[in-house]
Amino acid sequence: MPKKSAATTHRVVSSSEAHQASAPIAHAAKMERRPTINDVARLANVSKKTVSRVINESPFVREETRNRVAAVIKQLGFTPDPQARGLAFRRSFRMGLIYDNPNAAYVINIQEGALGALRKSGYELVVHPCDRTSPEFLSDIEQLVTRQKLDGVILLPPISEDDSLAALLKSLKCPYVRVLSAPLDEIENLVLSRDRESAEQVAEHLVQLGHTRIAMIAGPASYRSSHERLAGFSRALTERGLSLPPEFVIEGQYTFESGAACADVLLSRNPRPTAIFAGNDETAAGVYRTAYLRGFKIPDDLTVIGFDDSPLASRLCPSLTTMHQPIRDMGRTAAEKLMARVANLPGPTPSASTFMPRLVVRESSGPPKPPRVT
Amino acid sequence: MPKKSAATTHRVVSSSEAHQASAPIAHAAKMERRPTINDVARLANVSKKTVSRVINESPFVREETRNRVAAVIKQLGFTPDPQARGLAFRRSFRMGLIYDNPNAAYVINIQEGALGALRKSGYELVVHPCDRTSPEFLSDIEQLVTRQKLDGVILLPPISEDDSLAALLKSLKCPYVRVLSAPLDEIENLVLSRDRESAEQVAEHLVQLGHTRIAMIAGPASYRSSHERLAGFSRALTERGLSLPPEFVIEGQYTFESGAACADVLLSRNPRPTAIFAGNDETAAGVYRTAYLRGFKIPDDLTVIGFDDSPLASRLCPSLTTMHQPIRDMGRTAAEKLMARVANLPGPTPSASTFMPRLVVRESSGPPKPPRVT
DNA sequence: CTGAAAGCGCTTACAG
DNA sequence: CTGAAAGCGCTTACAG
C-alpha cells in the first residue's frame, strides 16, 4: 500500500523530483524485479492508463506525452507482462500448432516459420502433437483450445483435412488456418498447396525424358494430398497421350516401408514400369531400397521421383528428383493469416496463401532403357 | 458488482437454493463463458480460497469439503485459467526449449518428450529456435526468459555447451537443464549422454570385424560431442592394440556436405582406410555420397558407421550402422528435472539422467577387403 | 487527450 | 480447517 499510494498520489511532483524519489526503487527494480506499468507511469508522470495507451498504440495520446512515456519505457527496458495483458484483454495471445504428422522436417519448418511471424507480434505458439486415431482426439483439442484460450490454431495435414475438427473449432469460435493440398474450406481459413496442379510438372518431366511405362505409388486414401497428386498426375499424363494403367497405380502409406513393398510389386510386373512417381520422399526412399535389393540401378534401370524435397531427398544416392514445397513460408503465412483475423485486419491475400510446389531435378531421373526411340 | 456481491454475500444459502439461484448463470457459463473459481465457490458453497486449496491439493481442507468442491469442479468441467494462476503465483508455468540445432528429428523428439511430461503437469513449452552466432544471442535469451518469466529452460547442444549462457541463466535465477555429451555442470543441471564411453562400442565392433585401417570424421571442434566421440573412440582402439593415426582423423562439420568432402580426402590416402566412423548420421550420408561417386561399394569396399540413429540411418542404402540415442526419453527427463527443481522435489536421479547410446548394427558394416587374416 | 475506478481469475499473506 | 481482504500487472468502461 505505501509504495503504491506514493506512486499514484504524488504524481504531481516535477519530473526531476520523481527521478530522485524513485531512484532507489528503480535500482531495486533493475536488480530484483521487472519494471511494471506502474514504474513507467510514475517515472513518466502519467497514469498507467496512458502508459497502456502508448503500449497499445492508441492514437489518443498527445505526441509529447507519447514520447515521454516511450523514453521511460525504453530506459527501463519495460515490456508488458504477457500474462497480465492476456488476463485483462481476455485474450491469450497464444496460437496453437496442432499436428499428427510423422515428418519431423515438415513440422519443424512449419513451426519455425510460424514462430518467426508470431514472435515479433508478441504471440506465443503452443505446440500440440496429437493422435487422430485416439477416441479422445476431438475432446483433447477442445480442451486444449478452451483451457489455453487459444486465439487461433494452425492445423497441419492430415488433421487439417478433418471437417469435424474444423466444425468443432468453428463452434468454439476459435479461428483456424488449415494447411491443405486442396481448397476444402474458404480461402480465408487456408494455406493452400496446389498439389494437383503441380503434379503436372512430374508428368511433363517424365514425358520429356521419354518414359511411357510410368507407375505411381499413391499416398494413403485417408490423405487428401494422395488424391490430389494422383489425380493431377494421371490427368497430365492423359493429356500427353499416355496413361496410368490400374496395374501401375498402388496405394502406399507415405512411409518408407510401404514404398519398398509397393515398389516390389510394381517391379514384378511384366513389362515393368521404367519410372515411378512416389507419393512422397519417404516412399521414394522405400523404392530406392527395393531397387537396391533387387539390383536395379537408379536412374539407368528406373527413374524415381519424390514429393516434399525433404532433407532426405538430397542425401539419397543418387539424389532424388522431387517436388519442392516452401514449407517455412507456409508456416509463416498461416501464422500471419491467423493474427490478421484476430486483429480484424486484411492479412495475406488468397494468392499469397497459395503455394505451387515446383520440380527439383536431381540424379534419380533419366531416360528409360532400353531407349524407346532408336 | 451485482453478480459478484450476490455470490459472496449470500454464500449462506443452502446448497439447493444456490443451485436454483445460479442455474441460469451456470447455463450461460456452459454456453458462453468458461467457469471460474467463483462459479465453483458459489455452487460448492465455500469461499474461492477453499476452492483454490482444493485445486492446489492443500492438506488443510476437510475431506468432506474437498469432495464437495471436487464434485462441483468435475460437474462444471472447471480448470483454472493458466494466465490468472500464473499472474497470482508470480510464476508462469512455462518452460523454454532453446535450441540451435539443424537436426529436425532430434529437436522434434526432444520436444515431444518434454511436451509429454509437461502437459500432464499443466506446464507449457515455449519453443525458441535461435542463432548462437548472432551478436544478440545472449541478450535475446535474456529477453525471452525475463519477458516470458520462464520457470526453467532446456538447452540442447550445441548451445547447451555454452558456459556463458549457463552463467547468464544462473544470474537470472532461471533453472536450466543442459542436454550434454559430457558432464560440464552439476548433474542436477544435466541430462547426460555418455558419448565418450559409448564410442567404445564402435571400436569394438570394427575390431571384431577385423578392420585395422580405421578413420574417423570428427564433428566440429565447437561441439563438445565431437571431442567426446573422438576421444572415446581413439582410446578404445588403442586399448585394443590399434590406433587412429593423425592422417585418418579429419574434422568435419556434422553436415552432409562436410562428410562428403572429408571422405574424399580419406579415400585418397594410400593406403586408404577400410572403415570410417562418421561423427553423426548426416556426416555418414556424406561418406555414402562420396563412395557412390567414386564407385566404392559399402560395406564391401568400405565400412561406414554413424551416430544418432536418425530416420536417415535406416533409409540409406545400405542401411547405416549407427549409435542409437533415446532422444525422446532425454527430452522427457529434462522436463521432469526442471519441474522437480521448481517444485523443490527430488526428480530423476543422476543415473536416470544419464543415457548410454548403444550400437545398432545394420548393413553398412562388414569385414575389410582384402581380408587381413588369410 | 487524460485519469480514477473496477475488473480479468487466480493467489498470498493474515486472521480466526 | 476456512474466509475476507489485498494484490499479481494489465485492461475496459466511464468520466471528464
Tab-separated table of N, CA, C and O in Angstrom, chain A residues 209-258:
chain	number	residue	atom	x	y	z
A	209	LEU	N	11.536	-37.016	-70.786
A	209	LEU	CA	12.630	-37.988	-70.729
A	209	LEU	C	12.366	-39.186	-71.646
A	209	LEU	O	13.272	-39.962	-71.925
A	210	GLY	N	11.119	-39.331	-72.070
A	210	GLY	CA	10.799	-40.420	-72.988
A	210	GLY	C	10.147	-41.640	-72.349
A	210	GLY	O	9.998	-42.676	-72.985
A	211	HIS	N	9.765	-41.500	-71.083
A	211	HIS	CA	9.132	-42.642	-70.428
A	211	HIS	C	7.721	-42.845	-70.966
A	211	HIS	O	7.014	-41.882	-71.284
A	212	THR	N	7.340	-44.113	-71.051
A	212	THR	CA	5.966	-44.426	-71.465
A	212	THR	C	5.315	-45.372	-70.462
A	212	THR	O	4.109	-45.347	-70.279
A	213	ARG	N	6.113	-46.202	-69.826
A	213	ARG	CA	5.549	-47.108	-68.804
A	213	ARG	C	5.828	-46.494	-67.440
A	213	ARG	O	6.881	-46.708	-66.833
A	214	ILE	N	4.861	-45.741	-66.996
A	214	ILE	CA	5.028	-44.927	-65.791
A	214	ILE	C	4.084	-45.407	-64.701
A	214	ILE	O	2.905	-45.657	-64.960
A	215	ALA	N	4.612	-45.546	-63.492
A	215	ALA	CA	3.781	-46.006	-62.378
A	215	ALA	C	3.737	-44.957	-61.274
A	215	ALA	O	4.566	-44.041	-61.232
A	216	MET	N	2.770	-45.100	-60.427
A	216	MET	CA	2.708	-44.207	-59.267
A	216	MET	C	2.385	-45.000	-58.006
A	216	MET	O	1.535	-45.892	-58.014
A	217	ILE	N	3.073	-44.649	-56.939
A	217	ILE	CA	2.704	-45.163	-55.617
A	217	ILE	C	2.006	-44.014	-54.912
A	217	ILE	O	2.634	-43.017	-54.532
A	218	ALA	N	0.707	-44.114	-54.803
A	218	ALA	CA	-0.066	-43.024	-54.212
A	218	ALA	C	0.064	-43.064	-52.692
A	218	ALA	O	0.501	-44.064	-52.119
A	219	GLY	N	-0.316	-41.979	-52.059
A	219	GLY	CA	-0.370	-41.972	-50.600
A	219	GLY	C	-1.622	-42.683	-50.133
A	219	GLY	O	-2.437	-43.130	-50.950
A	220	PRO	N	-1.814	-42.799	-48.841
A	220	PRO	CA	-2.991	-43.479	-48.313
A	220	PRO	C	-4.265	-42.690	-48.651
A	220	PRO	O	-4.238	-41.465	-48.713
A	221	ALA	N	-5.338	-43.409	-48.825
A	221	ALA	CA	-6.598	-42.773	-49.201
A	221	ALA	C	-7.055	-41.759	-48.152
A	221	ALA	O	-7.794	-40.827	-48.446
A	222	SER	N	-6.568	-41.935	-46.924
A	222	SER	CA	-7.001	-41.039	-45.858
A	222	SER	C	-6.317	-39.669	-45.919
A	222	SER	O	-6.653	-38.772	-45.160
A	223	TYR	N	-5.354	-39.521	-46.820
A	223	TYR	CA	-4.726	-38.218	-47.001
A	223	TYR	C	-5.266	-37.583	-48.266
A	223	TYR	O	-5.230	-38.182	-49.336
A	224	ARG	N	-5.731	-36.395	-48.147
A	224	ARG	CA	-6.240	-35.697	-49.312
A	224	ARG	C	-5.163	-35.523	-50.376
A	224	ARG	O	-5.406	-35.635	-51.573
A	225	SER	N	-3.961	-35.230	-49.946
A	225	SER	CA	-2.889	-34.980	-50.907
A	225	SER	C	-2.667	-36.195	-51.809
A	225	SER	O	-2.255	-36.048	-52.959
A	226	SER	N	-2.956	-37.383	-51.302
A	226	SER	CA	-2.807	-38.588	-52.128
A	226	SER	C	-3.655	-38.463	-53.385
A	226	SER	O	-3.193	-38.711	-54.498
A	227	HIS	N	-4.904	-38.101	-53.173
A	227	HIS	CA	-5.819	-37.990	-54.301
A	227	HIS	C	-5.407	-36.859	-55.232
A	227	HIS	O	-5.477	-36.978	-56.447
A	228	GLU	N	-5.003	-35.762	-54.640
A	228	GLU	CA	-4.623	-34.611	-55.460
A	228	GLU	C	-3.451	-34.945	-56.366
A	228	GLU	O	-3.451	-34.655	-57.557
A	229	ARG	N	-2.439	-35.539	-55.763
A	229	ARG	CA	-1.234	-35.835	-56.541
A	229	ARG	C	-1.533	-36.867	-57.625
A	229	ARG	O	-1.086	-36.747	-58.762
A	230	LEU	N	-2.308	-37.849	-57.248
A	230	LEU	CA	-2.645	-38.894	-58.214
A	230	LEU	C	-3.506	-38.333	-59.347
A	230	LEU	O	-3.222	-38.554	-60.532
A	231	ALA	N	-4.534	-37.585	-58.976
A	231	ALA	CA	-5.450	-37.054	-59.992
A	231	ALA	C	-4.714	-36.139	-60.961
A	231	ALA	O	-4.867	-36.228	-62.183
A	232	GLY	N	-3.895	-35.251	-60.407
A	232	GLY	CA	-3.173	-34.309	-61.254
A	232	GLY	C	-2.193	-35.016	-62.170
A	232	GLY	O	-2.066	-34.692	-63.361
A	233	PHE	N	-1.529	-35.992	-61.614
A	233	PHE	CA	-0.522	-36.723	-62.379
A	233	PHE	C	-1.185	-37.518	-63.502
A	233	PHE	O	-0.761	-37.481	-64.657
A	234	SER	N	-2.234	-38.214	-63.150
A	234	SER	CA	-2.945	-39.043	-64.111
A	234	SER	C	-3.501	-38.194	-65.254
A	234	SER	O	-3.333	-38.517	-66.438
A	235	ARG	N	-4.135	-37.098	-64.890
A	235	ARG	CA	-4.721	-36.242	-65.916
A	235	ARG	C	-3.645	-35.693	-66.857
A	235	ARG	O	-3.789	-35.678	-68.071
A	236	ALA	N	-2.538	-35.271	-66.251
A	236	ALA	CA	-1.477	-34.681	-67.067
A	236	ALA	C	-0.884	-35.711	-68.027
A	236	ALA	O	-0.527	-35.389	-69.161
A	237	LEU	N	-0.779	-36.955	-67.569
A	237	LEU	CA	-0.270	-37.998	-68.476
A	237	LEU	C	-1.234	-38.211	-69.629
A	237	LEU	O	-0.832	-38.313	-70.798
A	238	THR	N	-2.516	-38.281	-69.282
A	238	THR	CA	-3.540	-38.475	-70.310
A	238	THR	C	-3.493	-37.359	-71.344
A	238	THR	O	-3.555	-37.600	-72.552
A	239	GLU	N	-3.366	-36.149	-70.843
A	239	GLU	CA	-3.302	-35.009	-71.762
A	239	GLU	C	-2.116	-35.111	-72.712
A	239	GLU	O	-2.085	-34.485	-73.763
A	240	ARG	N	-1.118	-35.874	-72.286
A	240	ARG	CA	0.080	-36.029	-73.126
A	240	ARG	C	0.058	-37.348	-73.911
A	240	ARG	O	1.092	-37.814	-74.378
A	241	GLY	N	-1.102	-37.926	-74.002
A	241	GLY	CA	-1.236	-39.143	-74.813
A	241	GLY	C	-0.762	-40.407	-74.125
A	241	GLY	O	-0.633	-41.457	-74.759
A	242	LEU	N	-0.470	-40.316	-72.839
A	242	LEU	CA	-0.074	-41.519	-72.098
A	242	LEU	C	-1.184	-41.890	-71.134
A	242	LEU	O	-2.236	-41.267	-71.105
A	243	SER	N	-0.917	-42.876	-70.327
A	243	SER	CA	-1.926	-43.207	-69.331
A	243	SER	C	-1.260	-43.834	-68.115
A	243	SER	O	-0.087	-44.208	-68.138
A	244	LEU	N	-2.037	-43.914	-67.068
A	244	LEU	CA	-1.587	-44.523	-65.827
A	244	LEU	C	-2.478	-45.747	-65.625
A	244	LEU	O	-3.527	-45.656	-65.005
A	245	PRO	N	-2.066	-46.870	-66.161
A	245	PRO	CA	-2.946	-48.049	-66.099
A	245	PRO	C	-3.115	-48.522	-64.658
A	245	PRO	O	-2.225	-48.310	-63.827
A	246	PRO	N	-4.235	-49.148	-64.350
A	246	PRO	CA	-4.541	-49.556	-62.980
A	246	PRO	C	-3.442	-50.410	-62.358
A	246	PRO	O	-3.146	-50.262	-61.166
A	247	GLU	N	-2.836	-51.274	-63.153
A	247	GLU	CA	-1.809	-52.142	-62.563
A	247	GLU	C	-0.545	-51.359	-62.236
A	247	GLU	O	0.376	-51.889	-61.607
A	248	PHE	N	-0.480	-50.120	-62.655
A	248	PHE	CA	0.688	-49.295	-62.349
A	248	PHE	C	0.395	-48.243	-61.266
A	248	PHE	O	1.157	-47.302	-61.076
A	249	VAL	N	-0.726	-48.398	-60.630
A	249	VAL	CA	-1.054	-47.492	-59.520
A	249	VAL	C	-1.278	-48.311	-58.259
A	249	VAL	O	-2.129	-49.205	-58.238
A	250	ILE	N	-0.517	-48.029	-57.233
A	250	ILE	CA	-0.674	-48.752	-55.974
A	250	ILE	C	-0.819	-47.746	-54.847
A	250	ILE	O	-0.198	-46.677	-54.882
A	251	GLU	N	-1.609	-48.106	-53.884
A	251	GLU	CA	-1.749	-47.216	-52.729
A	251	GLU	C	-0.729	-47.577	-51.667
A	251	GLU	O	-0.727	-48.678	-51.136
A	252	GLY	N	0.127	-46.623	-51.368
A	252	GLY	CA	1.106	-46.813	-50.292
A	252	GLY	C	0.629	-46.102	-49.040
A	252	GLY	O	-0.549	-45.753	-48.923
A	253	GLN	N	1.554	-45.871	-48.117
A	253	GLN	CA	1.170	-45.245	-46.854
A	253	GLN	C	1.994	-44.003	-46.556
A	253	GLN	O	2.038	-43.547	-45.421
A	254	TYR	N	2.642	-43.493	-47.595
A	254	TYR	CA	3.543	-42.353	-47.398
A	254	TYR	C	4.719	-42.725	-46.490
A	254	TYR	O	5.339	-41.845	-45.906
A	255	THR	N	4.977	-44.025	-46.333
A	255	THR	CA	6.083	-44.430	-45.461
A	255	THR	C	7.166	-45.139	-46.257
A	255	THR	O	6.934	-45.657	-47.352
A	256	PHE	N	8.319	-45.173	-45.652
A	256	PHE	CA	9.465	-45.878	-46.215
A	256	PHE	C	9.110	-47.340	-46.480
A	256	PHE	O	9.315	-47.856	-47.586
A	257	GLU	N	8.550	-47.985	-45.490
A	257	GLU	CA	8.257	-49.407	-45.606
A	257	GLU	C	7.254	-49.680	-46.725
A	257	GLU	O	7.408	-50.621	-47.508
A	258	SER	N	6.208	-48.871	-46.778
A	258	SER	CA	5.204	-49.103	-47.814
A	258	SER	C	5.783	-48.823	-49.193
A	258	SER	O	5.429	-49.477	-50.181
